[in-house]
Short mmCIF file of C-alpha atoms in Angstrom, two decimals:
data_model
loop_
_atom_site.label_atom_id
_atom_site.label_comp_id
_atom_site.label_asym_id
_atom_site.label_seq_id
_atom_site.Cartn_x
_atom_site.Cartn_y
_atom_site.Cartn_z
CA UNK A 90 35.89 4.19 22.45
CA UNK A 91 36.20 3.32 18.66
CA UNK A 92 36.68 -0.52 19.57
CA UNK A 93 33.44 0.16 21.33
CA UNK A 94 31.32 2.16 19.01
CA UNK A 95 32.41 -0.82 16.68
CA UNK A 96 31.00 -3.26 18.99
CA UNK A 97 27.94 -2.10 19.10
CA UNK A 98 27.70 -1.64 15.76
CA UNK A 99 28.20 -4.92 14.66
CA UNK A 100 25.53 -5.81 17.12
CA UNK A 101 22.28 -3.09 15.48
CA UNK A 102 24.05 -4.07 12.07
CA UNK A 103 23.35 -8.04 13.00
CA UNK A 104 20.11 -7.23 14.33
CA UNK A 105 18.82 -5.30 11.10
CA UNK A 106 20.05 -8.08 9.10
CA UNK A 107 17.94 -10.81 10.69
CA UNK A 108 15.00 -8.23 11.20
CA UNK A 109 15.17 -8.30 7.33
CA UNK A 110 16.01 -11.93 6.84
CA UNK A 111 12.48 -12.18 8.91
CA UNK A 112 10.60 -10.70 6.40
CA UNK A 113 12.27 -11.64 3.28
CA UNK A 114 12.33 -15.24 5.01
CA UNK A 115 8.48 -15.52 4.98
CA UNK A 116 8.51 -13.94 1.55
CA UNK A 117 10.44 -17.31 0.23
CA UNK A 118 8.53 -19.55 2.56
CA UNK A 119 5.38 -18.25 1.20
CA UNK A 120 6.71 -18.32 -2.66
CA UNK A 121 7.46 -21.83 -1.80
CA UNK A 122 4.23 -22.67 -0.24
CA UNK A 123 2.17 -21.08 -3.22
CA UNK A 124 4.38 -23.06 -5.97
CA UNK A 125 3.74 -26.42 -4.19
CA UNK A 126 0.29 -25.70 -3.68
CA UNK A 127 -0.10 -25.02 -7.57
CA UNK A 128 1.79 -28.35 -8.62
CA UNK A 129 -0.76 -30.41 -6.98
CA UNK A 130 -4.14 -27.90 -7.40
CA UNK A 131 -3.70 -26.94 -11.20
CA UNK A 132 -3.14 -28.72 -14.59
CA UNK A 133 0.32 -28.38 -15.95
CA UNK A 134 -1.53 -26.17 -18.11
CA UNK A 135 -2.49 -23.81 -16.38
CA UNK A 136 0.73 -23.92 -13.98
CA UNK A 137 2.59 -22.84 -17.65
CA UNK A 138 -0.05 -20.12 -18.14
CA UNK A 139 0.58 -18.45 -14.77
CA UNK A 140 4.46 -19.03 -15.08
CA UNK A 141 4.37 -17.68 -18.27
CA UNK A 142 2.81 -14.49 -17.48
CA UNK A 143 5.36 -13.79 -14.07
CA UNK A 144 8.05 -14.62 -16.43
CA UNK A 145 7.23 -11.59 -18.72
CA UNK A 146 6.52 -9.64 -15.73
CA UNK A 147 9.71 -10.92 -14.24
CA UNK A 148 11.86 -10.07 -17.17
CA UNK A 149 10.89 -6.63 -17.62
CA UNK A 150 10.34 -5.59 -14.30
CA UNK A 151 14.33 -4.61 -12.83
CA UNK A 152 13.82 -1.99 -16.27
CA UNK A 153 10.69 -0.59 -14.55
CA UNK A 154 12.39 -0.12 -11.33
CA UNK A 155 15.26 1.66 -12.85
CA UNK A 156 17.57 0.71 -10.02
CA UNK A 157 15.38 2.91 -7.56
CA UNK A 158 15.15 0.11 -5.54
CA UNK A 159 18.86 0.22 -4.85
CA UNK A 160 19.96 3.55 -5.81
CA UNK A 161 17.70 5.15 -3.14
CA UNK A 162 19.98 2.96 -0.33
CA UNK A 163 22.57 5.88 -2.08
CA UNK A 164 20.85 8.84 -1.98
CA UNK A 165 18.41 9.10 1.34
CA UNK A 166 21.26 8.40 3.65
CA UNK A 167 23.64 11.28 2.33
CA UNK A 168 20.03 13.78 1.84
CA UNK A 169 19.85 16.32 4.13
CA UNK A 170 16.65 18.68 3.03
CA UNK A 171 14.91 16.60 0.96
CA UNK A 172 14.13 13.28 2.33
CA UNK A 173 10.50 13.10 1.49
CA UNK A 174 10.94 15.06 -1.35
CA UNK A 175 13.52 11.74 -3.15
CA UNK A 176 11.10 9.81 -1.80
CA UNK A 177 8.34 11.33 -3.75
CA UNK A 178 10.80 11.87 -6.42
CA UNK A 179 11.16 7.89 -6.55
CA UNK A 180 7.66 6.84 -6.56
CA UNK A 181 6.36 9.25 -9.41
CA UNK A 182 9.29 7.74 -11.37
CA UNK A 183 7.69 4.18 -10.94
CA UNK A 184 5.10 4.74 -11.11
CA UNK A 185 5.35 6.32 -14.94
CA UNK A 186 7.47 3.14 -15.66
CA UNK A 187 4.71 0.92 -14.73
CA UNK A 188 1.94 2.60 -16.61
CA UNK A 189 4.10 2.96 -19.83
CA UNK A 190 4.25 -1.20 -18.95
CA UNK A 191 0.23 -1.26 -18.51
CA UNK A 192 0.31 0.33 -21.74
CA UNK A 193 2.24 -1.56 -23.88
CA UNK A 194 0.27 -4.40 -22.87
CA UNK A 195 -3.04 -2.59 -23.34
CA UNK A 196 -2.43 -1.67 -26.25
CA UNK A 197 -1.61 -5.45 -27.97
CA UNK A 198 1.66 -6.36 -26.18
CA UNK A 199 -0.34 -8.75 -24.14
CA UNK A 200 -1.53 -10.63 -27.47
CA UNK A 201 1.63 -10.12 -29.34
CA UNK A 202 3.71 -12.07 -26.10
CA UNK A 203 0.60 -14.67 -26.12
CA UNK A 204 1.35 -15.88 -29.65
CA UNK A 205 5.17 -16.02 -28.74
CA UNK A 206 4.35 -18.33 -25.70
CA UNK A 207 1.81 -20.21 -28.37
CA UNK A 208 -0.30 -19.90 -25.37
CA UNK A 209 -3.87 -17.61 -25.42
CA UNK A 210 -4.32 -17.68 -21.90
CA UNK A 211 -1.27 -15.74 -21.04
CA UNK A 212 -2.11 -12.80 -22.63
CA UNK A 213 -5.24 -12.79 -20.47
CA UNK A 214 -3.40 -12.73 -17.64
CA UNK A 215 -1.06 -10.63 -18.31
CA UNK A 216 -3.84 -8.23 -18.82
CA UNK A 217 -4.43 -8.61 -15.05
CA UNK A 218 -0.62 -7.60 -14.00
CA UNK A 219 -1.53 -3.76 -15.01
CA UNK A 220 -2.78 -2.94 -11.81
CA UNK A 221 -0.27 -5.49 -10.48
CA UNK A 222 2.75 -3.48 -12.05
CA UNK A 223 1.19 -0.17 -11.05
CA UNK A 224 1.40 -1.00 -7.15
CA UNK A 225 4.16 -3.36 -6.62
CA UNK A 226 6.88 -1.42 -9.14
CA UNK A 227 6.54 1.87 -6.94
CA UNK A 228 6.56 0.10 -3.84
CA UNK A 229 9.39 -1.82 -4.59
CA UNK A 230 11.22 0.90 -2.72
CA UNK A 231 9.21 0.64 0.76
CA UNK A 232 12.61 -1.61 1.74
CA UNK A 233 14.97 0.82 1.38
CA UNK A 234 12.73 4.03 2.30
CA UNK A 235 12.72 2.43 5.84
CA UNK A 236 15.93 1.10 6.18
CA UNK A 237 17.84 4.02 5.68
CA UNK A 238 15.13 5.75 7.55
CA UNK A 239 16.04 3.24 10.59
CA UNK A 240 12.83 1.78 10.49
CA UNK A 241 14.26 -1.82 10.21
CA UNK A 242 11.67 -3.41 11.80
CA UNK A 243 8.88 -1.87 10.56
CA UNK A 244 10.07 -3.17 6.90
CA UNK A 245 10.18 -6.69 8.63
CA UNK A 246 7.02 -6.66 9.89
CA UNK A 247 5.29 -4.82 7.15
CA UNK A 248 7.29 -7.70 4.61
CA UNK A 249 5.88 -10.75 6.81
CA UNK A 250 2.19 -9.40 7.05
CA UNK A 251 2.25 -8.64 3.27
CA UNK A 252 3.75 -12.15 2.28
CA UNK A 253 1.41 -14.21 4.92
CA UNK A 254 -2.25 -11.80 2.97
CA UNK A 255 -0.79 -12.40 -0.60
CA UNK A 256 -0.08 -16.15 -0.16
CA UNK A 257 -3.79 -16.49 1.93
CA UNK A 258 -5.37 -13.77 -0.84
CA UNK A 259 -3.48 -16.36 -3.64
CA UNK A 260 -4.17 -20.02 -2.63
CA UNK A 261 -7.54 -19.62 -1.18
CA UNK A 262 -8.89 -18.73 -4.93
CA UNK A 263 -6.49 -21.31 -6.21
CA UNK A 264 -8.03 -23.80 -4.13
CA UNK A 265 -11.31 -23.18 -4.63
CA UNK A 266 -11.49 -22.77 -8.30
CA UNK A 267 -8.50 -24.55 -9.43
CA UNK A 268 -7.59 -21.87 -11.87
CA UNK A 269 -4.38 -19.54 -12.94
CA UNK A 270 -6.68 -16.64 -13.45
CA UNK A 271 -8.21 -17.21 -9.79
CA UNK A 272 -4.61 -16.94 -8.28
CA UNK A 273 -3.53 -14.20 -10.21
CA UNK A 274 -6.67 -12.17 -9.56
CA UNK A 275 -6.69 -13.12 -5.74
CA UNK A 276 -2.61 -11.97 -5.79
CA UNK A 277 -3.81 -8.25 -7.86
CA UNK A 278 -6.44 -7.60 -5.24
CA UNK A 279 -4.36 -8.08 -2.21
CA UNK A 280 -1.09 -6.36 -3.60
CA UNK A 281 -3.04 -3.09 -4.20
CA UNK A 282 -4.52 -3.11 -0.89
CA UNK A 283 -1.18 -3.79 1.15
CA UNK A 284 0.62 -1.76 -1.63
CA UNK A 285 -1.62 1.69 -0.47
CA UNK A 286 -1.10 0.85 2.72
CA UNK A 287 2.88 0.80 2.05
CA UNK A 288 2.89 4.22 0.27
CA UNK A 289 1.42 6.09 2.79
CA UNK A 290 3.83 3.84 5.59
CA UNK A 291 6.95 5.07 3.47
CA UNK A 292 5.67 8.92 3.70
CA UNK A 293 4.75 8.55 7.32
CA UNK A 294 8.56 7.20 7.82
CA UNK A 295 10.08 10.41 6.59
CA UNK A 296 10.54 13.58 7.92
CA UNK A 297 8.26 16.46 7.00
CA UNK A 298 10.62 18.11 5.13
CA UNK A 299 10.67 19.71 1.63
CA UNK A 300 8.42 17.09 -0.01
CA UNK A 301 7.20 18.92 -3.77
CA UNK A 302 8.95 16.81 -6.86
CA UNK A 303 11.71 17.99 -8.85
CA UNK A 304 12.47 17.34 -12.25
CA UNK A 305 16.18 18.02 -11.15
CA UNK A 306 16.21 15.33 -8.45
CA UNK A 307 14.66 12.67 -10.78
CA UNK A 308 16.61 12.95 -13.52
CA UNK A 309 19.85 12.75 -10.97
CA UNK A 310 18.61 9.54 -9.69
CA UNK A 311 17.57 8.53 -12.57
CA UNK A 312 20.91 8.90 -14.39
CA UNK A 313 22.60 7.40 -11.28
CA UNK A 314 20.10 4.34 -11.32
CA UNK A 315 19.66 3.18 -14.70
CA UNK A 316 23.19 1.31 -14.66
CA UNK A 317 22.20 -0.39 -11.58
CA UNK A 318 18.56 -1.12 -13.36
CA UNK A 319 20.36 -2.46 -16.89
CA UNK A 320 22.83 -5.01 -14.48
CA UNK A 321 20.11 -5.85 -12.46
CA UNK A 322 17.86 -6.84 -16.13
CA UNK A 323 20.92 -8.40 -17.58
CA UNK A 324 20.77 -10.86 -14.07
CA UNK A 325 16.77 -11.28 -14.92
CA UNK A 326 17.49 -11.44 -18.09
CA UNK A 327 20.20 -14.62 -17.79
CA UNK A 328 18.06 -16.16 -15.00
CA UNK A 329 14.67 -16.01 -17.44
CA UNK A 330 15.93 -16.25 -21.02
CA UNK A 331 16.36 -20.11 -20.24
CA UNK A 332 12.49 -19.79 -19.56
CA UNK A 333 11.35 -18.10 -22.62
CA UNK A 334 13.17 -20.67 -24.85
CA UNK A 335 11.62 -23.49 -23.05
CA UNK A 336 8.10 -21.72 -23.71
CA UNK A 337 8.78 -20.99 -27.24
CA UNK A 338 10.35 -24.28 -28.28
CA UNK A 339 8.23 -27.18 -25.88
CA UNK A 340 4.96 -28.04 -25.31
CA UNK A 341 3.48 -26.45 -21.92
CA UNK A 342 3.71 -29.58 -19.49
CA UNK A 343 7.24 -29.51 -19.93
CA UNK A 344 7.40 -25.80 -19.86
CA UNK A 345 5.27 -26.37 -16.24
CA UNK A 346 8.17 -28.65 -14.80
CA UNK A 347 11.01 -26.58 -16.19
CA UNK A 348 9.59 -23.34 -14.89
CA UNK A 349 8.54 -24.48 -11.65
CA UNK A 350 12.03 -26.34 -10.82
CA UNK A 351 14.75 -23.86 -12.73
CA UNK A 352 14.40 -21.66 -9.51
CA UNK A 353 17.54 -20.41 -7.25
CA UNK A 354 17.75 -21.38 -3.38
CA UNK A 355 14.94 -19.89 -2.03
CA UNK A 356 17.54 -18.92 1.23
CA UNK A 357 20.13 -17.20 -0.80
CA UNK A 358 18.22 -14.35 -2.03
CA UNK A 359 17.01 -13.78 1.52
CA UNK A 360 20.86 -14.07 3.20
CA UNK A 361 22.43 -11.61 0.40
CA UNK A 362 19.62 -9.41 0.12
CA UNK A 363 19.44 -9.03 3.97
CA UNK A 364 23.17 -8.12 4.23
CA UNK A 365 23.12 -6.09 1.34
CA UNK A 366 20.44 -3.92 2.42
CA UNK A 367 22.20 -3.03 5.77
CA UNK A 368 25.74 -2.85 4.38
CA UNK A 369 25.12 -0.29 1.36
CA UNK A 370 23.82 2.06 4.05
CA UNK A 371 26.53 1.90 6.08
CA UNK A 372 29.04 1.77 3.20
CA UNK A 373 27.34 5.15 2.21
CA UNK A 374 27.61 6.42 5.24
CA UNK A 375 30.65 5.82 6.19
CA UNK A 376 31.77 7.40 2.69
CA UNK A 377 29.91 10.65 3.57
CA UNK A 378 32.28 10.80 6.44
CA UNK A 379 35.61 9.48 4.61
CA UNK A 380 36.37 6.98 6.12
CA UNK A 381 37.10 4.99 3.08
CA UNK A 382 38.81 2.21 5.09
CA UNK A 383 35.37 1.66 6.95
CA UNK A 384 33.82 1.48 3.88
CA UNK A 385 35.85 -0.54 2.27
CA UNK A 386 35.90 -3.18 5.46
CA UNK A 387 32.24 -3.13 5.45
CA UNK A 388 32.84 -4.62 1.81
CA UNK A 389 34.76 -7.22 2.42
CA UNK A 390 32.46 -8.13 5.38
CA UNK A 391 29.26 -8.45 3.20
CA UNK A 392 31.47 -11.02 0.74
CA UNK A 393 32.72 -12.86 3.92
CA UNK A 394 29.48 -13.22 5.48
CA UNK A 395 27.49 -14.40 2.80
CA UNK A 396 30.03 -17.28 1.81
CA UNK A 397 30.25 -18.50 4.91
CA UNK A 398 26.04 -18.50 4.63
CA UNK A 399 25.48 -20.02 1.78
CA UNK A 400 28.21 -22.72 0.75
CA UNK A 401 26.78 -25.07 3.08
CA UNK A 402 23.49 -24.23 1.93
CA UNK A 403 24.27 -25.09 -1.75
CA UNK A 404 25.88 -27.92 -0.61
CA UNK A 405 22.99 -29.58 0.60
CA UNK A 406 20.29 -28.96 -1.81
CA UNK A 407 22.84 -29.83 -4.35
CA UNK A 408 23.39 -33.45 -3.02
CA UNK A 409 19.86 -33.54 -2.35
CA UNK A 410 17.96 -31.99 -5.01
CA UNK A 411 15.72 -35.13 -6.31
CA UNK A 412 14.39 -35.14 -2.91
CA UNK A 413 13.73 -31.97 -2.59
CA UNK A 414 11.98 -31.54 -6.05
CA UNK A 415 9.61 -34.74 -4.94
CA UNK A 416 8.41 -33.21 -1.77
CA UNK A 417 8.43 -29.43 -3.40
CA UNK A 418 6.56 -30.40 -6.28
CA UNK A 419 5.72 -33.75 -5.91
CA UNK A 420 6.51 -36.79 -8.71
CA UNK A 421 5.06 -35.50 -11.59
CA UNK A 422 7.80 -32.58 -11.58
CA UNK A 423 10.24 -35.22 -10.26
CA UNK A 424 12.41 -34.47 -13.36
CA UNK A 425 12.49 -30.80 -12.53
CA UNK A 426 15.60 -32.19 -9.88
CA UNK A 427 18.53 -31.55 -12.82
CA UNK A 428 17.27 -27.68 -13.62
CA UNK A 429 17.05 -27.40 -10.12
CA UNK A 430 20.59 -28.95 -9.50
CA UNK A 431 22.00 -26.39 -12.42
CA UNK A 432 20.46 -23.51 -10.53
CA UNK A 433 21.83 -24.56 -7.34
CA UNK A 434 25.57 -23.50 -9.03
CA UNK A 435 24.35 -19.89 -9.21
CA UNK A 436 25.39 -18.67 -5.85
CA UNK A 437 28.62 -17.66 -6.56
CA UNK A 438 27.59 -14.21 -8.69
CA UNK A 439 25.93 -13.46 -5.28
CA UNK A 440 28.72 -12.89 -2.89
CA UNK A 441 29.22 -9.41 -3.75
CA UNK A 442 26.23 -7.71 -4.62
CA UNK A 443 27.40 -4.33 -4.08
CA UNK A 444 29.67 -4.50 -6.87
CA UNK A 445 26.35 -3.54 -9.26
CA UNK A 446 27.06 -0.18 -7.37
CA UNK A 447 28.99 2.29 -9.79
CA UNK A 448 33.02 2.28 -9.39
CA UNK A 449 32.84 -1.00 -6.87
CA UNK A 450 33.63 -2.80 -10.04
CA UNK A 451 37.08 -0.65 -10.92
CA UNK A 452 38.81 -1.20 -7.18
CA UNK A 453 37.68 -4.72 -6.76
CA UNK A 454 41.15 -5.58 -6.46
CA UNK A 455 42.44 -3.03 -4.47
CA UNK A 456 39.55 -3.82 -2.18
CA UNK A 457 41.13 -7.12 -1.28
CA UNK A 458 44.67 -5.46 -0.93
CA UNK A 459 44.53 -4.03 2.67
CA UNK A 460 48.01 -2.52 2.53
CA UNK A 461 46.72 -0.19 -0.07
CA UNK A 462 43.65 0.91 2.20
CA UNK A 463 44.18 4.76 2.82
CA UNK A 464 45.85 5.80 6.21
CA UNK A 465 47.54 8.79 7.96
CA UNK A 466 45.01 10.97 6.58
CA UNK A 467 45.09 9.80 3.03
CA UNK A 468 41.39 9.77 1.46
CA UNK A 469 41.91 9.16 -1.80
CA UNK A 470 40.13 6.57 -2.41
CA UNK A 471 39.12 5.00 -6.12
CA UNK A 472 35.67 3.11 -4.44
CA UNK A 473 33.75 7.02 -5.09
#
């Protein structure tokens, strides 16, 4: 009966993984789509301009989301009473991140990081990611609100529908006036309308239980998330800082190439942050039960799996990244291909995501010792 349970298992847990991989699929393809779009409908200058500002936004953003966006794939699946209630707890959270953002920049950080990127425009348009950052930084926990609420395939059809009206909501502005600020203002007024429509989804996907906040609950996620939050900046931080040193030290045509070719595989981010997704749950759950040695398979499983993914992968865009860069971007980025190949190296760090997860770090080892697994009733186990 185990063997069996197992079975089918394996078989919902491969079907929420590609439900996901749907929607954070068409999330890439769209990225994509938008980015080669831009090469050949904008200057270089204003390609660096909108780069510039999604870099800022992109290197203070995993701060805003404090590691809510992973830490809830902790919590919801162990809550009992108040489902709603951490849900509410989460959002309220981000939401006072991102306005403390929209302040900042208000308030002269928006002209203070212009004169760092030696570039007016960008503090124009960062002026247009307030309302940007206060929809998408809440919502940036609609993914794990409905996975652990086994609403799989509502995320991946909510993610494909929102990545198919942004890109439309994006390019058609893009084309038409052949501007950043077009694209960025076409982006801000589509992400607020699918973003209200997400909050209210994530409610309806809860149960009606106890829903009022608590200043208790918050500050216990909170204290939980923020390491996940400061690894996950550190990773924005290392993938970016390259960025803001181009934009500081070159002129903005080569900032353009550099920023629009020093990108990671768009499929790996899709094929670890599918598996992830799935596997944390069912790591946590499993835990809530002890059975650490389930757990600790489910582990090893998400490192196995994702190798076997993307080596090929990296393989191929590594041998044929000039290639790729000419039909991506076209010629005039063609020397964007060696960034590009660099970036390509990155996909080790993402075998094991879950080791951002407090204490996966400290039995790493032991992990990959199964004779040390617990047995005949032995929990102990260090991966709490």
């Amino acid at each position: 009966m185990k063997a069996i349970a197992r079975k089918q298992s394996n078989v919902s847990r491969k079907g929420k993984v590609f439900a996901l991989s749907i929607g954070q699929g068409m999330g890439r393809i769209v990225s994509v789509l938008i980015a080669a779009i831009m090469a050949r409908a904008l200057t270089k200058d204003e390609v660096a301009a909108y780069k510039g500002a999604f870099v800022v936004f992109g290197f203070a953003a995993p701060l805003l989301q404090m590691g809510l966006n992973e830490g809830l794939n902790y919590f919801l699946p162990a809550e009992k009473t108040r489902v709603r209630g951490r849900t509410v707890d989460a959002l309220i959270l981000l939401a006072s991140t991102a306005t403390l953002f929209g302040l900042f920049l208000g308030f002269g950080g928006a002209a203070l990081v212009a004169r760092g990127f030696e570039n007016p425009k960008v503090g124009g348009l960062l002026l247009w990611l307030i309302p940007y950052a206060l929809i998408t930084i809440p919502t940036s926990v609609a993914s794990a609100v409905w996975v652990t609420q086994n609403r799989v395939y509502l995320s991946s059809v909510f993610g494909v529908t929102r990545q198919l009206l942004i890109g439309v909501a994006t390019i058609l502005p893009m084309l038409i006036w052949g501007t950043a600020l077009a694209a960025i203002m076409g982006q801000v007024i589509g992400s607020v309308l699918l973003g209200t429509a997400a909050v209210i989804l994530m409610i309806q996907a809860t149960p009606r239980d106890r829903w009022k906040p608590s200043l208790r609950s918050m500050r216990e996620m909170a204290t939980f998330s923020l390491p996940l939050g400061m690894a996950s900046m550190l990773g924005a931080m290392s993938m970016m800082v390259d960025k803001l040193i181009v934009a500081a030290l070159c002129d903005d045509s080569i900032f353009a190439v550099y920023s629009m070719s020093a990108i990671e595989i768009p499929l790996i981010a899709v094929v670890t942050g599918s598996i992830t997704a799935v596997m944390i749950v069912e790591m946590r759950r499993a835990i809530e039960k002890h059975d650490y040695a389930e757990a600790c398979r489910l582990f090893r499983l998400s490192g196995e799996k994702s190798a076997t993914l993307l080596l090929p992968i990296t393989l191929f865009f590594l041998i044929n990244a000039d290639g790729f860069i000419r039909l991506y971007l076209g010629g005039e980025y063609a020397d964007g291909a060696t960034p590009f190949r660099i970036y390509t190296l990155e996909w080790g760090r993402r075998l094991l995501p879950c080791l951002r997860y407090p204490g996966a770090r400290r039995c790493t080892a032991w992990l990959q010792n199964p004779n040390e697994w617990p047995r005949n009733g032995d929990h102990r186990c260090r991966c709490r």
